[in-house]
mmCIF file of C-alpha atoms and ligand atoms in Angstrom:
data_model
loop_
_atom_site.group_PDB
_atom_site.id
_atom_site.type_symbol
_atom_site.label_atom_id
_atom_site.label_comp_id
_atom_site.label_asym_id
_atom_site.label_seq_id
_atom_site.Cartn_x
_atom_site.Cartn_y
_atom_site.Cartn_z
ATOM 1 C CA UNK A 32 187.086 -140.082 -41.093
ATOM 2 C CA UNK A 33 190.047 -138.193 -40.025
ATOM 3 C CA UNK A 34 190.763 -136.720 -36.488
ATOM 4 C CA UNK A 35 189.578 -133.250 -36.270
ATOM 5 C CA UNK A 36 191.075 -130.152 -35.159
ATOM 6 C CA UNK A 37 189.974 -127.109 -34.705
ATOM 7 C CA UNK A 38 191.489 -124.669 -37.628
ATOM 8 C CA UNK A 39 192.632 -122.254 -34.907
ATOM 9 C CA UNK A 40 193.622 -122.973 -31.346
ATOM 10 C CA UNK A 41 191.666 -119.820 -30.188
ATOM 11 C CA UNK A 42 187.555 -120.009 -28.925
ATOM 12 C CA UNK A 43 185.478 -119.361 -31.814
ATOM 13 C CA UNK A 44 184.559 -115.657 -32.991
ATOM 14 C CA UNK A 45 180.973 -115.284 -33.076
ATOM 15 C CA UNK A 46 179.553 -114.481 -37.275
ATOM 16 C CA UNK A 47 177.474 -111.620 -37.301
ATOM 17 C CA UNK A 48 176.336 -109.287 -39.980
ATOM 18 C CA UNK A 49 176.455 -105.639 -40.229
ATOM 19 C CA UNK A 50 173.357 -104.934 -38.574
ATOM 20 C CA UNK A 51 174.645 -107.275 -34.913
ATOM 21 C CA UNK A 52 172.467 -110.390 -35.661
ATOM 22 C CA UNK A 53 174.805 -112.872 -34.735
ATOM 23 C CA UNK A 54 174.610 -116.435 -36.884
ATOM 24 C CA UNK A 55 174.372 -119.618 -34.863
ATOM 25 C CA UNK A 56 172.199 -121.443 -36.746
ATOM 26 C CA UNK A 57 173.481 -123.375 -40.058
ATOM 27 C CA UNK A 58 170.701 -124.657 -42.750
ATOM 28 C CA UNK A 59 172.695 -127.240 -45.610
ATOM 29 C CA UNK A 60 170.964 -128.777 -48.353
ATOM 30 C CA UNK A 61 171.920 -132.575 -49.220
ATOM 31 C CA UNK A 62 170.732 -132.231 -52.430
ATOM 32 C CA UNK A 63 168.310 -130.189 -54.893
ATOM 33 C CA UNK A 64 166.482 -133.863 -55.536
ATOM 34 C CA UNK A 65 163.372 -134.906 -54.785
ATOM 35 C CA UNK A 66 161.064 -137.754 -54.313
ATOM 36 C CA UNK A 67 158.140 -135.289 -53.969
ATOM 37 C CA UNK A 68 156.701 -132.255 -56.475
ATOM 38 C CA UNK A 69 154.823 -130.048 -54.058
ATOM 39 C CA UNK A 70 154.192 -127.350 -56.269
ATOM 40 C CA UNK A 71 154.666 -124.633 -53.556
ATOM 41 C CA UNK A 72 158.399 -125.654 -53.745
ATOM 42 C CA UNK A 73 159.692 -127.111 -56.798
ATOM 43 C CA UNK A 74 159.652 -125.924 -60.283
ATOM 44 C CA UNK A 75 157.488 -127.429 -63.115
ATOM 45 C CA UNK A 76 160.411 -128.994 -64.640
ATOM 46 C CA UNK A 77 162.821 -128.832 -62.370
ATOM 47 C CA UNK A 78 166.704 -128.965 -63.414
ATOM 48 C CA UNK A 79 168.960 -130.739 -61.171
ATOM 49 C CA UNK A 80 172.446 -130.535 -60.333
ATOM 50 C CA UNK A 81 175.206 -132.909 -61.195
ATOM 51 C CA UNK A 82 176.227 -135.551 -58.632
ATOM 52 C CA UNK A 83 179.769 -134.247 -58.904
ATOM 53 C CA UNK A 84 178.827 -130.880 -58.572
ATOM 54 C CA UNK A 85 177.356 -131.782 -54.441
ATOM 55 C CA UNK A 86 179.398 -131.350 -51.678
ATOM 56 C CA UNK A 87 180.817 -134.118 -51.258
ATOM 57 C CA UNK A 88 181.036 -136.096 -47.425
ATOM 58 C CA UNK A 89 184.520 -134.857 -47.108
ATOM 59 C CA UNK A 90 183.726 -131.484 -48.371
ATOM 60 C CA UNK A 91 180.718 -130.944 -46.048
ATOM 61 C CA UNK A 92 182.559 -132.464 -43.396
ATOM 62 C CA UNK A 93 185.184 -129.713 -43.810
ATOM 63 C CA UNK A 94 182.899 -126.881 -44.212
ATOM 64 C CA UNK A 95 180.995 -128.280 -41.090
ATOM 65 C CA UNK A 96 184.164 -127.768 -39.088
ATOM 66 C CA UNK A 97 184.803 -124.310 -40.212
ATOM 67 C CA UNK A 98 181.240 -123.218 -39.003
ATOM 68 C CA UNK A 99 181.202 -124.934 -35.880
ATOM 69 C CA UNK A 100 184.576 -124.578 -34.618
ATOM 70 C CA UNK A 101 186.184 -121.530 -35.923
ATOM 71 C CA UNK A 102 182.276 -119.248 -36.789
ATOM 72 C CA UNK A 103 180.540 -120.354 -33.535
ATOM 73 C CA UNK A 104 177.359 -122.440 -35.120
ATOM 74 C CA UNK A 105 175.940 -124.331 -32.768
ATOM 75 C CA UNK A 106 173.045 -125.585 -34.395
ATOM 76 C CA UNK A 107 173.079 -127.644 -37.548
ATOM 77 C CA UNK A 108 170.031 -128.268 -40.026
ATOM 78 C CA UNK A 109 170.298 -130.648 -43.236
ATOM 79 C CA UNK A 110 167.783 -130.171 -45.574
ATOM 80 C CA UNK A 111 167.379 -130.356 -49.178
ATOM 81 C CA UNK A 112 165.484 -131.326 -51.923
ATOM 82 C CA UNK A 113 164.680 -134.343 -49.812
ATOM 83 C CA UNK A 114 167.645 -135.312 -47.525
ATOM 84 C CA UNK A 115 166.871 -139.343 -47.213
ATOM 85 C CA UNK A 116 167.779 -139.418 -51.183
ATOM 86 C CA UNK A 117 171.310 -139.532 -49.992
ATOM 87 C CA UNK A 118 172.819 -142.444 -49.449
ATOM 88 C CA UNK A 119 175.594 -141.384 -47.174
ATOM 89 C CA UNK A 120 172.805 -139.326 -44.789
ATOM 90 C CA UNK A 121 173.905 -141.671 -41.558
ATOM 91 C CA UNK A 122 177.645 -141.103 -42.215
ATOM 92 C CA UNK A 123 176.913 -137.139 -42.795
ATOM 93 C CA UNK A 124 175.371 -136.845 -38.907
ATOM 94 C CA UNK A 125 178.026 -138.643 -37.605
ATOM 95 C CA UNK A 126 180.265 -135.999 -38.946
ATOM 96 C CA UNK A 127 178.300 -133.187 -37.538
ATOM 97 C CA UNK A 128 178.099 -135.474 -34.149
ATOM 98 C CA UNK A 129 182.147 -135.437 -33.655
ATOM 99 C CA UNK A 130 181.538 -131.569 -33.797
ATOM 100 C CA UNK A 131 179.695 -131.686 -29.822
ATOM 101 C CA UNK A 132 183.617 -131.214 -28.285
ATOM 102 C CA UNK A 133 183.740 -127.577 -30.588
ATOM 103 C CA UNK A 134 180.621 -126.545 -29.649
ATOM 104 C CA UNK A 135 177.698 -128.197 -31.828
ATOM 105 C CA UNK A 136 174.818 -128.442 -29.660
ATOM 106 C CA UNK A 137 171.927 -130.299 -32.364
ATOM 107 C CA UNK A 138 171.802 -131.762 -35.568
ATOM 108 C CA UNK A 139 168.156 -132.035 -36.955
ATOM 109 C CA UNK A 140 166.632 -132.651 -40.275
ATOM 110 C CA UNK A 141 163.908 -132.111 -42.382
ATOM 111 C CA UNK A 142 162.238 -133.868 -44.545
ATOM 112 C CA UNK A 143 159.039 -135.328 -46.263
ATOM 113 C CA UNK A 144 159.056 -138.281 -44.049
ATOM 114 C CA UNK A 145 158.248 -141.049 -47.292
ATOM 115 C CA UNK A 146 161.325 -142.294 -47.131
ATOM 116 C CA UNK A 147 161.933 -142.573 -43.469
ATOM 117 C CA UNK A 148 160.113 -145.718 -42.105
ATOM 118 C CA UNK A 149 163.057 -148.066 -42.961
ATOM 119 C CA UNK A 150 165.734 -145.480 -41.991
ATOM 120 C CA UNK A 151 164.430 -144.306 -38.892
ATOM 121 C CA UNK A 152 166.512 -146.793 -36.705
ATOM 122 C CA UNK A 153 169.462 -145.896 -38.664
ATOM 123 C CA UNK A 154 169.375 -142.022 -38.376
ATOM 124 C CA UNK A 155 168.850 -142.611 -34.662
ATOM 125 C CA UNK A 156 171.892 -144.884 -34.587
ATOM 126 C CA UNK A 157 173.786 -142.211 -36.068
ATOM 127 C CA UNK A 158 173.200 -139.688 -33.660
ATOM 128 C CA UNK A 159 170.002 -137.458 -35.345
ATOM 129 C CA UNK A 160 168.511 -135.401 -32.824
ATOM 130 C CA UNK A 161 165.369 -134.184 -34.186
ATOM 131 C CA UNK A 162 163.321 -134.372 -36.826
ATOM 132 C CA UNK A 163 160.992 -131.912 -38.968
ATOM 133 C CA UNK A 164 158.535 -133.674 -40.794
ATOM 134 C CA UNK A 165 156.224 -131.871 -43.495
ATOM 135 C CA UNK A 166 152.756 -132.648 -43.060
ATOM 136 C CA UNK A 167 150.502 -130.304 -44.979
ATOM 137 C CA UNK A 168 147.043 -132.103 -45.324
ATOM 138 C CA UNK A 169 145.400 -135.306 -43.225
ATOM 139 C CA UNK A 170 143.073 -135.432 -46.379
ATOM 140 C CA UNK A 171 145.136 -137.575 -48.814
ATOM 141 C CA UNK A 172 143.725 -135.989 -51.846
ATOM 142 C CA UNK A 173 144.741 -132.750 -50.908
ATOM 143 C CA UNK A 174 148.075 -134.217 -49.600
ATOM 144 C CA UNK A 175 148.662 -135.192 -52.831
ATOM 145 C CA UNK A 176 147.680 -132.241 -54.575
ATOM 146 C CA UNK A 177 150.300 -130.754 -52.457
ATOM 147 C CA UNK A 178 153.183 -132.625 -52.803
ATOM 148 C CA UNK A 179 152.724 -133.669 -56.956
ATOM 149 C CA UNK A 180 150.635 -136.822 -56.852
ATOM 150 C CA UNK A 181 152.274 -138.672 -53.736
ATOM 151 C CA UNK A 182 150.525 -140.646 -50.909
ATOM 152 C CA UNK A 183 150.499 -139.800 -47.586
ATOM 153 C CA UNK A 184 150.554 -143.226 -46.231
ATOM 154 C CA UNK A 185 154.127 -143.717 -45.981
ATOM 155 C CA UNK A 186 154.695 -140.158 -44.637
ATOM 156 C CA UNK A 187 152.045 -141.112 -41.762
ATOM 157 C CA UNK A 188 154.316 -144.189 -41.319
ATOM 158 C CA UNK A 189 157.451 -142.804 -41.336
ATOM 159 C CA UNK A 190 156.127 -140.383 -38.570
ATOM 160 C CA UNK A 191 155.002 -143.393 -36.234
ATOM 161 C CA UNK A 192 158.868 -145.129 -37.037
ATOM 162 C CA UNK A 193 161.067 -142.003 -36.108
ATOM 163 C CA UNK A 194 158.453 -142.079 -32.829
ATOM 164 C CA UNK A 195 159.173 -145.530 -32.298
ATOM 165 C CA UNK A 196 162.698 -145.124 -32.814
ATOM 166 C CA UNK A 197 162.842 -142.369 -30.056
ATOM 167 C CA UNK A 198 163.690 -139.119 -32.253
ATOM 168 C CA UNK A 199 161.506 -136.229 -31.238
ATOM 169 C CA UNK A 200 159.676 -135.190 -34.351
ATOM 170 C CA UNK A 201 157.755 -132.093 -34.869
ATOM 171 C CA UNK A 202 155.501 -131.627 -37.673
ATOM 172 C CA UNK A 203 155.609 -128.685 -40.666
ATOM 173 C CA UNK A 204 152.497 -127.477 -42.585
ATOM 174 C CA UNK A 205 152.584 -124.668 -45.156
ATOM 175 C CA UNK A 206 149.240 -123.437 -45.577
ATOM 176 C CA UNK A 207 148.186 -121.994 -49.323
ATOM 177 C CA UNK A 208 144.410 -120.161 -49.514
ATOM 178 C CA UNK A 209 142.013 -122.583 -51.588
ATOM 179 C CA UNK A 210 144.179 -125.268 -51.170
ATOM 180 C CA UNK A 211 144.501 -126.037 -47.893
ATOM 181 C CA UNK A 212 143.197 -123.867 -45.403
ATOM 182 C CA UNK A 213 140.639 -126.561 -44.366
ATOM 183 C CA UNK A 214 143.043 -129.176 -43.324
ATOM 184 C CA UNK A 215 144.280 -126.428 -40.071
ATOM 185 C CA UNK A 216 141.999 -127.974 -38.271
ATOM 186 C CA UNK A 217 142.403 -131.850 -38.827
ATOM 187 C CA UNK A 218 146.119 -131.347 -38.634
ATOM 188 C CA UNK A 219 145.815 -129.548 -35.047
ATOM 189 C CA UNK A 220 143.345 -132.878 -33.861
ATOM 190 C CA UNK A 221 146.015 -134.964 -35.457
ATOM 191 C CA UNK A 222 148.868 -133.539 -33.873
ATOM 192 C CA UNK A 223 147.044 -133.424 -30.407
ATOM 193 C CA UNK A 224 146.479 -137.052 -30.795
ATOM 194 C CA UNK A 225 149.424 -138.144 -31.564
ATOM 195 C CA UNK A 226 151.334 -135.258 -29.256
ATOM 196 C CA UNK A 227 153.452 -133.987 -31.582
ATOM 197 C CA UNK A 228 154.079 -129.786 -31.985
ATOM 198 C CA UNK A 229 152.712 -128.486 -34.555
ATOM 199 C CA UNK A 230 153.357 -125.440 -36.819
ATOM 200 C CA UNK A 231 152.113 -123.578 -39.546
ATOM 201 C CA UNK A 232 153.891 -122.120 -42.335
ATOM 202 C CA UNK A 233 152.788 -119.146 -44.232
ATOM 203 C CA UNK A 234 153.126 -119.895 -47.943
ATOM 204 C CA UNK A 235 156.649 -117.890 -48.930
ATOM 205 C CA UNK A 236 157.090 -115.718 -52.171
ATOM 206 C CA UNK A 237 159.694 -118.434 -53.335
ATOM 207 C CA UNK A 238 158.136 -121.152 -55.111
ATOM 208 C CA UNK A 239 159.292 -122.388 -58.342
ATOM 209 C CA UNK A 240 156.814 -121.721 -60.392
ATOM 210 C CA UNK A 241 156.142 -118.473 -59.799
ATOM 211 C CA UNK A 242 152.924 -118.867 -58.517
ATOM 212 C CA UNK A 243 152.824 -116.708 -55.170
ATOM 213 C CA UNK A 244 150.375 -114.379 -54.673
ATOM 214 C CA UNK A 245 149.652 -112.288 -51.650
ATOM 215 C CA UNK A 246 145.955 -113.068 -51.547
ATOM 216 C CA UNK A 247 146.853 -117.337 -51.338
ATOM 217 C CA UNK A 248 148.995 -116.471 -48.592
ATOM 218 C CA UNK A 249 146.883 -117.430 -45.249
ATOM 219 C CA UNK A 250 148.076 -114.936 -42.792
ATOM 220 C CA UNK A 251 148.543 -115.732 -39.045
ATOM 221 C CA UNK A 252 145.277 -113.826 -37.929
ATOM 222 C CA UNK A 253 143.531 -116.094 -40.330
ATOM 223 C CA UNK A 254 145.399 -119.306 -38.965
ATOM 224 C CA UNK A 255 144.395 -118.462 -35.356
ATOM 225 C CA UNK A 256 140.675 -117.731 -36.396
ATOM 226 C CA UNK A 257 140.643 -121.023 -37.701
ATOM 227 C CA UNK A 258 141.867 -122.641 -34.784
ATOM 228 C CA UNK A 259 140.086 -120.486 -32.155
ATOM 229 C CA UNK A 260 136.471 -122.460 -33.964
ATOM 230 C CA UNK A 261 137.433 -125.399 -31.929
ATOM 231 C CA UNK A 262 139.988 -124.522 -29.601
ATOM 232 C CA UNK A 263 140.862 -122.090 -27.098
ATOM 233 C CA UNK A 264 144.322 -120.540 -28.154
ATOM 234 C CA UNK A 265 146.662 -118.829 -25.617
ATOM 235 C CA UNK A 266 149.859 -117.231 -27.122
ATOM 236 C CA UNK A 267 153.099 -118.214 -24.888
ATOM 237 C CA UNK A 268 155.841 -115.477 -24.437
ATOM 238 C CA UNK A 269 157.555 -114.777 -27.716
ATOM 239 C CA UNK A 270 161.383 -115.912 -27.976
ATOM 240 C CA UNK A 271 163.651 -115.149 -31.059
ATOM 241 C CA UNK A 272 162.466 -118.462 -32.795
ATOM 242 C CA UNK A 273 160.592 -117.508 -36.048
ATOM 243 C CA UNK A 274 157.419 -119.337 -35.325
ATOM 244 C CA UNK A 275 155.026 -117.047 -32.679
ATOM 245 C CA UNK A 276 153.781 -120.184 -30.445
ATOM 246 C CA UNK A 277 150.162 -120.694 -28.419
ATOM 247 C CA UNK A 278 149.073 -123.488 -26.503
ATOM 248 C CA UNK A 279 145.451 -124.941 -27.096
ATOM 249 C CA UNK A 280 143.259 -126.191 -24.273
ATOM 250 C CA UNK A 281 143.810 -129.731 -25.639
ATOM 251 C CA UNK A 282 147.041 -129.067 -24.104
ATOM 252 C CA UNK A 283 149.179 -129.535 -27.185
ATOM 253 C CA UNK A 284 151.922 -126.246 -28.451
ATOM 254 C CA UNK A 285 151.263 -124.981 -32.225
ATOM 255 C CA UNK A 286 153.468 -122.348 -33.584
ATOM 256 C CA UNK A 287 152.580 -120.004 -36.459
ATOM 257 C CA UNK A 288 155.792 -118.953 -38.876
ATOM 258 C CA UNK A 289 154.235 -115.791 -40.248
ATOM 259 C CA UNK A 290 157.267 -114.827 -42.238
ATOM 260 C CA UNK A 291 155.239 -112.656 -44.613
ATOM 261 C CA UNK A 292 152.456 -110.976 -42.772
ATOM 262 C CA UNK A 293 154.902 -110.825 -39.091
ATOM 263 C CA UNK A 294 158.681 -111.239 -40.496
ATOM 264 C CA UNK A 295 161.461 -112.255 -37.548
ATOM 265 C CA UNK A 296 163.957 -110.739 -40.120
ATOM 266 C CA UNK A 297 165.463 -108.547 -37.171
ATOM 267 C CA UNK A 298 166.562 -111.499 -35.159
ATOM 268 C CA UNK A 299 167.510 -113.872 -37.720
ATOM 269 C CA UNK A 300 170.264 -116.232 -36.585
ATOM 270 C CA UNK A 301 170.652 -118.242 -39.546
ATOM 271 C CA UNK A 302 172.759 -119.038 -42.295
ATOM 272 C CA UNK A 303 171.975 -121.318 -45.727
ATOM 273 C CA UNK A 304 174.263 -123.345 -47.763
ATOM 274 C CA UNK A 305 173.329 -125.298 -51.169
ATOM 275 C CA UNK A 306 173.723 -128.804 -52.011
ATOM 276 C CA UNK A 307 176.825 -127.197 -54.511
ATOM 277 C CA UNK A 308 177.798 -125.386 -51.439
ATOM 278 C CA UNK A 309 176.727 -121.863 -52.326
ATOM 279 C CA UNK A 310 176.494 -119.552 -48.987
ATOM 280 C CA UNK A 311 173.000 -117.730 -49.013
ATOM 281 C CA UNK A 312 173.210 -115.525 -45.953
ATOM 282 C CA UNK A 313 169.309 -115.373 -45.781
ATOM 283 C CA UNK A 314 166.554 -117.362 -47.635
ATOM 284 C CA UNK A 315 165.859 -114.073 -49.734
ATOM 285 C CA UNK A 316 169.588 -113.392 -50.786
ATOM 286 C CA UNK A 317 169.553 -113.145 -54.270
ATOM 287 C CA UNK A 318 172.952 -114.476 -54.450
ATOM 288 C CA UNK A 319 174.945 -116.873 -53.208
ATOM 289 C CA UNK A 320 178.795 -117.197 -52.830
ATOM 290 C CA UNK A 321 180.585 -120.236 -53.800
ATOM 291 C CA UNK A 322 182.358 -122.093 -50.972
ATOM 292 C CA UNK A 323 183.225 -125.105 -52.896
ATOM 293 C CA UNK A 324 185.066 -123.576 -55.664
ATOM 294 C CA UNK A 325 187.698 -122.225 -53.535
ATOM 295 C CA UNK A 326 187.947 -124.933 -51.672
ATOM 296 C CA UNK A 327 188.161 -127.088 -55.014
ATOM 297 C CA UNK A 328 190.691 -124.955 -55.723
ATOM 298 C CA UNK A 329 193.129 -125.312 -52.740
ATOM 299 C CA UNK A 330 191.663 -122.651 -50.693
ATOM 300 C CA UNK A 331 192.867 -122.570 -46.723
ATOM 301 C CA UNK A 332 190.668 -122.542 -43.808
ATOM 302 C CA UNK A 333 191.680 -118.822 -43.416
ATOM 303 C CA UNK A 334 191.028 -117.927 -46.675
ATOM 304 C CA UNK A 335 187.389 -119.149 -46.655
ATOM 305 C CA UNK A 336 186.432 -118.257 -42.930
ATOM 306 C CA UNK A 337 187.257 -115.092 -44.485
ATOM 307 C CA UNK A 338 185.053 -115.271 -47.289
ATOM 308 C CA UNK A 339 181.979 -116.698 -44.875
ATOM 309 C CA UNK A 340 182.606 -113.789 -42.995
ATOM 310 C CA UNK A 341 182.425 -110.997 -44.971
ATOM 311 C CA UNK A 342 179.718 -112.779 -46.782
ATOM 312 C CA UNK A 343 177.494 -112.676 -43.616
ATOM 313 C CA UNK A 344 178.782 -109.602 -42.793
ATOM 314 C CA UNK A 345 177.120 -108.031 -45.873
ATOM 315 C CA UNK A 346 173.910 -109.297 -45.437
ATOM 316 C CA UNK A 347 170.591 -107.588 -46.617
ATOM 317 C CA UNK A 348 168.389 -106.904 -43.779
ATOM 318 C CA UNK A 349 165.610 -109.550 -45.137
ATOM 319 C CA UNK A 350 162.233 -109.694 -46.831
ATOM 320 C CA UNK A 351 160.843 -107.144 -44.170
ATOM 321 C CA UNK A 352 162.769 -104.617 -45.640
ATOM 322 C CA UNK A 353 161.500 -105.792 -49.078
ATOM 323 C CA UNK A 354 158.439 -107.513 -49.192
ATOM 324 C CA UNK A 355 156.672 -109.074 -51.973
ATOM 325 C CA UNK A 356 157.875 -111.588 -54.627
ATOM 326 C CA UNK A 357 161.294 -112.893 -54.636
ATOM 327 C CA UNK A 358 162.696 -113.024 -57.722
ATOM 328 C CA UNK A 359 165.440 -115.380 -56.631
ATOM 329 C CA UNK A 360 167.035 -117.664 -59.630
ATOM 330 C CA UNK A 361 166.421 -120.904 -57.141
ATOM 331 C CA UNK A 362 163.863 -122.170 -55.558
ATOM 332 C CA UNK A 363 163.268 -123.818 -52.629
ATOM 333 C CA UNK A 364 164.585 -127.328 -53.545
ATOM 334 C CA UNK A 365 167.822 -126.351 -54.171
ATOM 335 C CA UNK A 366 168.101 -123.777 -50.813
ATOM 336 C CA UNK A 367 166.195 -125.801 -48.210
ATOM 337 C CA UNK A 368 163.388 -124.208 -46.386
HETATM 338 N N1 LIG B 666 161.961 -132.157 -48.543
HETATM 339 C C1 LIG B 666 161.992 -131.774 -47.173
HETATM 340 C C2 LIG B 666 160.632 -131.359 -46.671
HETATM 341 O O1 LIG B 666 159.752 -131.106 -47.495
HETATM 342 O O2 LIG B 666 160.470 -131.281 -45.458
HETATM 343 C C3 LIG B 666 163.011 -130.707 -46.853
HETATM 344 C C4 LIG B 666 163.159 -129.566 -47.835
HETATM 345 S S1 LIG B 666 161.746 -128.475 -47.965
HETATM 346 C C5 LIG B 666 162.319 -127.293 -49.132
HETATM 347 C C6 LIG B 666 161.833 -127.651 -46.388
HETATM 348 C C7 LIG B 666 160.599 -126.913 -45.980
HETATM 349 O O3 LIG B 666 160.383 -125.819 -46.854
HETATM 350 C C8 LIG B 666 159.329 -127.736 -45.983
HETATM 351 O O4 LIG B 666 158.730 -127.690 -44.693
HETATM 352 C C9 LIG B 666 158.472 -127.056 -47.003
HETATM 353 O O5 LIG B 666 157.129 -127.134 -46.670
HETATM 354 C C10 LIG B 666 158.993 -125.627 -46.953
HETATM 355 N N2 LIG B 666 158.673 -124.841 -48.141
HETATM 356 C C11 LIG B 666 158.995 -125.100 -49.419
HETATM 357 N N3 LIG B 666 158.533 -124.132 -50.251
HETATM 358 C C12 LIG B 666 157.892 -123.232 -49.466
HETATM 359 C C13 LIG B 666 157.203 -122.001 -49.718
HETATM 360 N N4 LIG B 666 157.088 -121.490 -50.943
HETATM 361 N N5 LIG B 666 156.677 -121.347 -48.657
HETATM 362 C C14 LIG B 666 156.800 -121.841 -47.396
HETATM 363 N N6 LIG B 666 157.451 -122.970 -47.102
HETATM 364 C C15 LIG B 666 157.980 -123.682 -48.121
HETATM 365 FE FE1 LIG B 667 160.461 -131.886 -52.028
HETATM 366 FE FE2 LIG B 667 160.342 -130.729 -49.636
HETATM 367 FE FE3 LIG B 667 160.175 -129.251 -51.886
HETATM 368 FE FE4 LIG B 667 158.170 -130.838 -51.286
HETATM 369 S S1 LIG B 667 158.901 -129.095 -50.051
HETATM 370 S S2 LIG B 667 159.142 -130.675 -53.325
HETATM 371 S S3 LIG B 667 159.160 -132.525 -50.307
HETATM 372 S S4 LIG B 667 161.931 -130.394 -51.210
#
């Protein structure tokens, strides 16, 4: 890759949007594939992008730059679609790594975990620093009636090889009423076990298939009654993270993302981009704003720090402000969660 430089010689100018939330956090999707059909995520017959229409190394590499180095990002998140379907994953964190001297302080990544046993050593060799994994059964028939017919053996494994190859992992589980409310429990023994953190997702109005309802949404009252059957639960002081976190008396942290019943939409620090490297200033935008067509197009660094900026600027102030189903044209696949 080429030597970087930072577009201006100046310290970065902090993003923030009109209401003072200031952006450090970055979110990309790889890609809007998948290896997994979790039905809470992924349309019914899902469309998916051209190759050629993905950023491309280069292009991410460049977009990467602008964020860190000229926006003030300092944390980086690849997501996807599942982010171990691309090829070129290693060489992507190194890119993001060569970003520490303008500021980048992590690169994680999420991901399903069935793909990871093999790569684990690899994605530590490049540099990953964390890893979220989504877990959201221990019962492998309702694993796989939660993630379109897939086992949960390799995910299990996967978990034990990132362990094993030294990246810290914690573990994801959205939680849908009817579905999966039983599993809170065996996921909290399993993550003491194993001491991993653990948290809990409340199932978002942005599924594919237009299935969201209020009523399967399993708020975080309900979540902590579950857990308080076995455990005692003692919240810890609230930081500007989304998740609200307690620690059990087994010792081990869980966190609770309560986005729809307890939104953290007024000290949101995060950005999105698509795979095709569309700018979603929050995860409910509507909208997003191409960053790769002007740049295909022979945009300058000016010109599209320019665009990011009033972009974020104009952000909506989030679901709290409009709860209830998202009528969004993408899903979560092609944004990243
Ligand atoms: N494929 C990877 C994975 O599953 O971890 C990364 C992409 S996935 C879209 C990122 C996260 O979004 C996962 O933890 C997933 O559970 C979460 N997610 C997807 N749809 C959701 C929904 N409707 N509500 C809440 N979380 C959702
Ligand atoms: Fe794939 Fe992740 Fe969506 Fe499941 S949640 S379908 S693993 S992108």
């Amino acid at each position: 890759m080429t030597q970087l430089s930072r577009p201006t010689a100046t310290a970065p100018l902090p993003i923030q949007d009109r209401f003072g939330r200031i952006k450090r956090k970055l979110r990309i999707s790889l890609t809007d594939r998948c290896n997994f059909r979790c039905p809470y995520c992924m349309p019914e017959r899902p469309e998916f992008m051209d190759r050629a229409d993905r950023l491309s190394r280069v292009e991410l590499s460049r977009i990467l730059m602008l964020f860190v180095g000229e926006l003030g990002v300092n944390r980086l998140r690849l997501t996807g679609g599942e982010p171990l379907l691309r090829r070129d994953l290693e060489g992507i964190i190194e890119d993001a790594q060569a970003l520490r001297p303008f500021g980048l302080e992590r690169v994680s990544l999420t991901t399903n975990a069935a793909l990871l046993e093999k790569r684990a050593p690899a994605l530590k060799a490049a540099g990953v620093d964390d890893l979220n994994i989504s877990l959201d059964a221990m019962d492998p028939t309702i694993f796989a009636k939660l993630s379109g017919g897939r086992s949960i053996k390799p995910v299990l494994a996967g978990i034990v090889a990132a362990r094993d190859a030294g990246i810290p992992v914690k573990l994801n589980a959205v939680i849908i009423r009817g579905i999966n409310e039983g599993e809170i429990l065996p996921l909290a023994r399993y993550a003491a076990r194993e001491n991993l953190p653990l948290r809990y997702i409340e199932f978002m109005p942005l599924d594919g298939r237009g299935e969201w309802t209020r009523d399967r949404v399993v708020p975080q009252a309900d979540i902590l009654e579950h857990l308080r059957a076995e455990f005692a639960v003692n919240a810890l002081p609230r930081s500007n993270d989304p998740a609200a976190y307690y620690e059990l008396d087994d010792g081990n942290e869980i966190g609770i993302i309560a986005t729809v019943s307890n939104p953290f939409c007024a000290s949101c620090d995060r950005l999105r981009i698509t795979a095709d490297g569309s700018l979603y200033p929050c995860l409910f935008s509507k909208n997003g704003i191409s960053l790769r067509d002007p740049m295909r197009n022979g945009a300058d660094d000016a010109a599209l720090s320019k665009l990011i900026r009033s972009t974020v600027w104009n952000k909506d102030a989030g679901y709290a402000a409009n709860p209830g189903y998202s009528d969004r044209p993408i899903a979560m696949n092609s944004l990243g969660g």
